Amino acid sequence: MRRTATGAAVAGLLLLLGTACGSRLPESDFENRATPTPRASAEPIRVGVISSATSPVGASAFTGPRDGAKAWFDRLDARGGIDGRRVEVRTCDDGGSGVGNSACVRRLIDQDKVVALVATTALDYAGASQVSRAGVPDIGGQPIGAAYDTYPHLYGIYGSLAPRHGTPGWGGELYGGTEVYRYFKRVHGARTAAVVSYNQSASAAYARLVTEGLRAEGYRVVSEQVDFALPDFRAAAADLKAQHADLVFDALDTHGNSQLCKAMDDVGAHVTAKVTNVQNWTSGVPEDYKDAPRCRNALWATGSSRNYEDTGDTAVREFRDATKGLSTHSQWQLEGWAAARWFTDAAGSCARTGITRGCVDAFMNRGEPYTAGGLLLPVTYERLAEPPKTRRTCLSVARWRDGRGWVTQGDMNTNCFDVPQIAYRP
């Protein structure tokens, strides 16, 4: 349901595809568990990780959750696994296509007999209905499409309140809150926001959703649309400067964002925040925005998980320790790590009776909020007959600063607002 801050946030990257388009576990977690020696010959627990690693948007765009999940399971196995059983990770690259995704689902479920899928990150989750029919729990996936608000047995990393009876949301409509816009209005006094999009259907549709949310929060909205094939970002930047925009939101890809930022620097357009999302919350900012130092230092990101830079937090520090060998770090890696931890807690609850798909699914359906040791804002799954009109929603906020990286802005558990829920069609 946190669509503005999370699920819909990836649209900035994905909307173009229609045209081309930690943690070291605390020792206490292993107290009173069987050591691996007596169970050395026990069959491993198999989990599947599907990612669009070779999708049309680039080789690294969808691999963060996979890498984070694998890091968790590597560390877990080094400490004895689950009840002395090793977790065997079977990965599958669906190539970013629906056909490839369905093939991955069939292989992992029918051939590899995985107990669950973990940290799914699929550009086209065409196999979602197959996963649901098989009763395989899909834990902590990224809600790039509407699958996690459509099918039972699928548990996206941000939760859902939808009925999930095979139709997206409520009668085909999903709902998102306005907490991001409320935050910048309340905390930073923003009043005018620019929304930049391409003249391409998916981009324009997402821009309309952002615009509607901003207007619901009382903003004056400046709409800027550029040509997809030959975008004139300089003209858009000049206009948002002339309109005295406080904030800039976009429905652009990563390349478009960097070019817009460069144009903003070139024309001297200074804003309170150039707001991006969790998918772009990475350590690659210096390279991606190398030609736009002023705009780069106005980048803000919002999401629903604790900043991967917050190494003062024990759970984050464990994640960073386990992933120190990775060339880059990202918020999606941390969320993949949290998804793997979620599966581990579910499987651990089944150790005495048997780690089966049904038992793991029952843990996921138990109705209690989950935080992965404080890495996530409380994730809930309910099946409401009617969508909520308002909801109290919290968000994680960080700002990029050269030399310091992503700097957390306030506590994500207290950055909370009662906001309206706005309907949109996926």
XYZ file of C-alpha atoms in Angstrom:
426
model
C 0.000 0.000 0.000
C 2.970 2.365 0.356
C 2.854 2.905 -3.386
C 4.180 6.431 -3.641
C 7.250 5.706 -1.593
C 7.879 2.189 -2.789
C 5.985 0.039 -5.234
C 5.139 2.772 -7.702
C 8.549 4.299 -7.169
C 10.239 1.847 -9.501
C 8.043 3.148 -12.294
C 10.620 5.870 -12.905
C 12.833 3.129 -14.288
C 10.268 0.688 -15.631
C 7.761 2.895 -17.365
C 9.987 3.181 -20.408
C 9.913 -0.499 -21.121
C 6.730 -0.265 -23.111
C 8.880 1.350 -25.745
C 12.199 -0.384 -25.143
C 10.839 0.922 -22.463
C 23.346 -7.203 9.116
C 23.973 -9.557 8.190
C 26.143 -11.351 10.535
C 23.505 -13.045 12.633
C 23.599 -12.274 16.333
C 24.931 -15.223 18.322
C 21.634 -15.302 20.219
C 19.883 -16.349 17.014
C 21.715 -19.657 17.194
C 21.427 -20.448 20.879
C 19.580 -23.683 21.642
C 19.703 -24.733 17.991
C 21.067 -28.022 16.813
C 24.630 -27.877 15.568
C 25.239 -28.875 11.946
C 27.293 -31.957 12.905
C 24.427 -34.288 13.823
C 22.498 -33.191 10.725
C 25.420 -33.053 8.305
C 23.706 -35.436 5.934
C 20.308 -33.706 6.152
C 18.789 -32.653 2.870
C 19.278 -28.936 2.197
C 16.384 -26.509 2.161
C 15.954 -25.207 -1.368
C 14.793 -21.674 -2.122
C 14.490 -19.953 -5.475
C 15.511 -16.429 -6.416
C 14.188 -15.036 -9.709
C 15.695 -11.817 -11.061
C 15.612 -10.055 -14.414
C 19.398 -9.926 -14.386
C 19.692 -9.472 -18.159
C 16.637 -7.296 -18.676
C 16.385 -4.597 -21.361
C 17.178 -1.899 -18.786
C 20.656 -3.214 -18.040
C 22.532 -6.060 -16.428
C 22.596 -4.625 -12.899
C 19.189 -2.970 -12.649
C 17.432 -5.913 -10.985
C 20.181 -7.836 -9.210
C 20.336 -5.962 -5.898
C 17.692 -8.009 -4.039
C 19.217 -11.252 -5.340
C 22.686 -10.274 -4.125
C 21.391 -9.236 -0.724
C 19.457 -12.486 -0.282
C 22.432 -14.618 -1.305
C 24.649 -12.769 1.172
C 22.225 -13.562 3.977
C 22.021 -17.241 3.084
C 25.812 -17.532 2.728
C 26.234 -16.119 6.210
C 23.417 -18.269 7.555
C 24.966 -21.470 6.163
C 28.348 -20.548 7.596
C 26.669 -20.428 11.014
C 24.895 -23.773 10.703
C 21.883 -23.121 8.507
C 18.354 -23.683 9.773
C 18.164 -26.421 12.396
C 21.429 -27.779 11.026
C 20.195 -27.792 7.428
C 21.951 -25.780 4.767
C 19.920 -23.424 2.572
C 20.549 -24.129 -1.098
C 19.809 -21.101 -3.286
C 18.683 -21.808 -6.839
C 18.792 -18.645 -8.951
C 17.109 -18.038 -12.292
C 17.526 -15.120 -14.705
C 14.254 -14.620 -16.571
C 15.828 -12.185 -19.056
C 13.191 -9.572 -18.319
C 10.522 -11.351 -20.376
C 7.235 -12.940 -19.424
C 8.134 -16.140 -21.258
C 11.433 -16.338 -19.420
C 9.752 -15.642 -16.112
C 7.237 -18.454 -16.588
C 10.080 -20.797 -17.503
C 11.946 -19.854 -14.315
C 8.829 -20.495 -12.243
C 8.306 -23.930 -13.772
C 11.929 -24.923 -13.290
C 12.183 -23.779 -9.695
C 8.822 -25.156 -8.575
C 8.444 -28.343 -10.619
C 12.046 -29.436 -11.129
C 14.011 -27.947 -8.232
C 11.115 -28.343 -5.776
C 11.925 -25.150 -3.893
C 10.135 -24.565 -0.599
C 9.727 -20.857 -1.359
C 10.765 -18.035 -3.635
C 12.675 -15.200 -1.999
C 13.396 -11.612 -3.121
C 11.789 -11.971 -6.542
C 12.673 -9.000 -8.754
C 10.992 -9.524 -12.114
C 10.353 -7.009 -14.825
C 7.395 -9.078 -16.083
C 6.128 -11.425 -13.382
C 4.110 -13.527 -15.827
C 4.537 -16.641 -13.706
C 2.897 -15.130 -10.615
C -0.365 -16.998 -11.103
C 1.556 -20.292 -11.440
C 3.337 -19.590 -8.150
C 0.021 -18.866 -6.446
C -1.716 -21.966 -7.842
C 1.148 -24.138 -6.596
C 0.822 -22.668 -3.109
C 4.484 -21.654 -3.073
C 5.132 -18.707 -0.756
C 6.935 -15.870 -2.529
C 8.569 -13.867 0.243
C 9.834 -10.289 0.106
C 9.570 -9.691 -3.630
C 9.798 -6.231 -5.170
C 6.315 -5.025 -6.275
C 7.331 -3.856 -9.732
C 3.919 -4.824 -11.086
C 0.589 -5.588 -9.416
C 1.200 -9.300 -8.685
C 1.704 -8.853 -4.939
C -1.658 -7.087 -4.696
C -3.349 -9.729 -6.846
C -2.533 -13.288 -5.782
C -2.528 -15.239 -2.522
C 0.751 -16.794 -1.354
C 2.701 -13.793 -2.725
C 4.150 -11.504 -0.049
C 5.831 -8.374 -1.364
C 8.462 -6.639 0.718
C 6.087 -3.750 1.566
C 2.908 -5.643 2.445
C -0.633 -5.399 1.108
C -4.161 -4.701 2.306
C -5.833 -5.911 -0.910
C -8.131 -8.967 -1.036
C -5.735 -10.785 -3.418
C -8.332 -13.016 -5.019
C -6.864 -12.902 -8.528
C -7.752 -9.301 -9.437
C -5.380 -6.400 -8.749
C -6.309 -4.427 -5.661
C -9.997 -3.619 -5.399
C -11.825 -4.044 -8.681
C -8.618 -3.489 -10.614
C -7.604 -0.356 -8.714
C -4.624 0.036 -6.404
C -4.199 2.779 -3.847
C -1.210 4.874 -2.866
C -0.642 7.437 -0.153
C 0.657 10.996 -0.311
C 3.160 10.700 2.529
C 6.173 11.683 0.430
C 4.535 14.943 -0.625
C 3.269 15.569 2.904
C 6.806 15.094 4.251
C 8.383 17.742 2.028
C 5.510 20.126 2.660
C 5.564 19.754 6.442
C 9.284 19.382 7.047
C 10.733 21.614 4.345
C 7.915 24.017 3.563
C 7.755 23.057 -0.129
C 4.837 24.537 -2.048
C 5.655 24.242 -5.761
C 6.626 20.946 -7.386
C 7.690 20.162 -10.932
C 6.876 16.792 -12.497
C 9.006 15.888 -15.516
C 7.977 13.099 -17.876
C 8.419 11.821 -21.407
C 5.729 12.065 -24.083
C 5.312 8.305 -23.759
C 2.175 6.629 -22.405
C 3.537 4.883 -19.315
C 5.706 7.849 -18.377
C 2.811 10.258 -18.776
C 0.486 7.995 -16.764
C 2.888 7.831 -13.832
C 3.387 11.591 -13.999
C -0.380 12.033 -13.733
C -0.421 9.884 -10.596
C 2.337 11.980 -9.002
C 0.572 15.178 -10.033
C -2.703 14.022 -8.481
C -0.971 13.207 -5.210
C 0.813 16.541 -5.115
C -2.391 18.460 -5.748
C -4.137 16.498 -3.016
C -1.476 17.895 -0.677
C -2.048 21.438 -1.874
C 0.987 21.906 -4.111
C 1.125 24.107 -7.151
C 2.274 21.680 -9.849
C 4.426 22.533 -12.846
C 4.226 19.838 -15.529
C 7.179 19.415 -17.865
C 7.033 16.921 -20.731
C 9.977 16.174 -23.011
C 10.218 14.190 -26.215
C 11.247 10.599 -25.589
C 13.445 10.334 -28.679
C 14.967 13.836 -28.555
C 14.425 15.228 -25.051
C 15.164 18.912 -24.488
C 16.007 18.772 -20.789
C 17.556 22.213 -20.864
C 14.237 23.825 -21.793
C 12.449 21.882 -19.050
C 15.102 22.899 -16.514
C 14.858 26.535 -17.523
C 11.099 26.507 -17.102
C 11.102 24.863 -13.683
C 13.668 27.483 -12.648
C 11.403 30.263 -13.933
C 8.458 28.701 -12.067
C 10.496 28.655 -8.809
C 9.951 24.937 -8.201
C 10.861 23.761 -4.695
C 10.813 20.079 -5.601
C 11.354 18.030 -8.741
C 9.734 14.633 -9.249
C 10.102 12.665 -12.431
C 8.842 9.787 -14.534
C 12.189 9.212 -16.245
C 14.795 6.497 -16.497
C 18.205 6.767 -14.815
C 19.843 8.275 -17.895
C 17.052 10.831 -18.213
C 17.444 11.734 -14.550
C 21.153 12.361 -14.908
C 20.599 14.481 -18.014
C 17.872 16.472 -16.303
C 20.161 17.082 -13.344
C 22.965 18.257 -15.639
C 20.559 20.636 -17.373
C 19.412 21.976 -14.013
C 23.024 22.704 -13.054
C 23.687 24.297 -16.427
C 20.774 26.757 -16.156
C 21.199 27.393 -12.425
C 17.948 25.751 -11.318
C 18.356 25.249 -7.579
C 15.698 23.243 -5.735
C 15.112 22.035 -2.198
C 15.034 18.444 -3.393
C 15.327 16.388 -6.540
C 13.323 13.429 -5.272
C 14.195 9.913 -6.397
C 13.150 6.489 -5.122
C 14.378 3.318 -3.485
C 15.492 1.709 -6.758
C 17.975 4.548 -7.295
C 19.116 4.614 -3.651
C 22.608 3.326 -4.394
C 26.275 4.091 -3.881
C 26.593 4.703 -7.638
C 25.366 8.303 -7.394
C 28.811 9.938 -7.923
C 29.216 8.168 -11.254
C 25.589 8.438 -12.394
C 25.479 12.182 -11.669
C 29.125 13.053 -12.221
C 28.270 16.037 -14.451
C 25.782 17.603 -12.038
C 27.417 18.276 -8.653
C 24.842 20.797 -7.420
C 21.819 18.720 -8.405
C 23.566 15.591 -7.131
C 23.730 17.118 -3.666
C 20.024 17.945 -3.857
C 19.074 14.281 -4.378
C 16.687 12.834 -1.822
C 15.376 9.272 -1.685
C 12.338 7.882 0.090
C 11.356 4.324 0.886
C 10.200 1.894 3.556
C 13.454 0.376 4.789
C 16.314 1.570 6.963
C 19.099 3.409 5.126
C 21.864 0.979 4.154
C 24.356 3.654 5.251
C 23.114 3.591 8.874
C 25.960 1.459 10.207
C 25.276 2.656 13.725
C 22.289 0.313 13.633
C 23.216 -3.274 14.504
C 21.105 -4.913 11.804
C 22.459 -2.596 9.094
C 26.015 -3.096 10.315
C 25.576 -6.857 10.011
C 24.322 -6.431 6.439
C 27.253 -4.222 5.505
C 29.752 -6.600 7.090
C 28.386 -9.516 5.077
C 28.327 -7.556 1.804
C 31.632 -5.719 2.106
C 32.963 -7.628 -0.900
C 30.365 -6.120 -3.259
C 31.567 -3.320 -5.512
C 28.496 -1.200 -4.799
C 25.802 -1.064 -2.145
C 22.126 -0.316 -2.524
C 18.835 -0.178 -0.723
C 17.523 -3.035 -2.848
C 20.387 -5.232 -1.599
C 19.364 -4.490 1.968
C 15.751 -5.332 1.152
C 16.819 -8.629 -0.455
C 18.765 -9.391 2.727
C 15.622 -8.616 4.773
C 13.545 -10.901 2.543
C 15.969 -13.776 3.146
C 15.860 -13.125 6.877
C 12.057 -13.233 6.657
C 12.149 -16.671 5.031
C 14.624 -17.847 7.653
C 12.301 -16.810 10.475
C 9.386 -18.525 8.743
C 11.330 -21.735 8.128
C 12.726 -21.677 11.659
C 9.186 -21.702 13.032
C 8.589 -24.939 11.101
C 11.763 -26.779 12.096
C 10.067 -29.134 14.553
C 7.072 -30.042 12.400
C 8.743 -29.926 8.993
C 9.809 -27.098 6.705
C 7.127 -27.317 4.039
C 5.542 -24.825 1.689
C 2.334 -24.946 3.715
C 4.038 -24.320 7.054
C 6.098 -21.414 5.707
C 2.959 -19.945 4.135
C 1.103 -20.231 7.443
C 3.843 -18.194 9.142
C 3.512 -15.500 6.495
C -0.265 -15.444 7.014
C -0.176 -15.221 10.792
C -1.264 -11.574 10.786
C 1.630 -10.067 12.729
C 3.712 -7.098 11.488
C 7.256 -7.964 10.435
C 10.335 -5.695 10.526
C 13.342 -7.994 9.853
C 14.966 -6.864 13.068
C 14.156 -3.213 12.411
C 15.341 -3.095 8.807
C 11.796 -2.623 7.492
C 8.918 -0.458 8.530
C 6.309 -2.872 9.964
C 5.011 -4.960 7.067
C 1.436 -6.190 7.300
C -0.863 -8.336 5.198
C -4.591 -7.949 5.579
C -7.482 -8.629 3.236
C -9.743 -5.625 3.457
C -13.046 -5.792 1.626
C -12.871 -2.067 0.915
C -9.802 0.127 0.368
C -8.954 2.540 3.169
C -9.697 6.195 2.534
C -6.816 7.326 4.746
C -3.899 5.565 6.361
C -1.112 6.385 8.787
C 2.064 5.787 6.832
C 5.720 6.178 7.739
C 8.675 6.610 5.426
C 12.426 6.375 5.388
C 14.158 9.467 4.003
C 17.780 10.086 3.047
C 19.706 12.869 1.314
C 22.847 12.479 -0.756
C 25.893 14.452 0.411
C 29.248 14.210 -1.360
C 31.813 12.674 0.938
C 29.157 11.251 3.254
C 26.840 9.289 0.980
C 23.170 8.904 1.822
C 22.478 10.706 5.089
C 19.354 9.659 6.987
C 16.798 12.394 7.603
C 14.883 11.651 10.790
C 13.774 8.306 12.190
C 11.736 6.259 9.733
C 9.508 5.096 12.594
C 8.527 8.672 13.429
C 8.416 10.183 9.905
C 4.712 9.342 9.889
C 1.606 11.029 8.517
C -2.120 10.363 8.232
C -2.626 10.714 4.494
C -5.355 10.107 1.909
C -5.176 7.028 -0.305
C -5.481 7.766 -4.015
C -6.751 5.199 -6.511
C -4.880 4.328 -9.689
C -4.916 1.536 -12.239
C -1.701 -0.491 -12.677
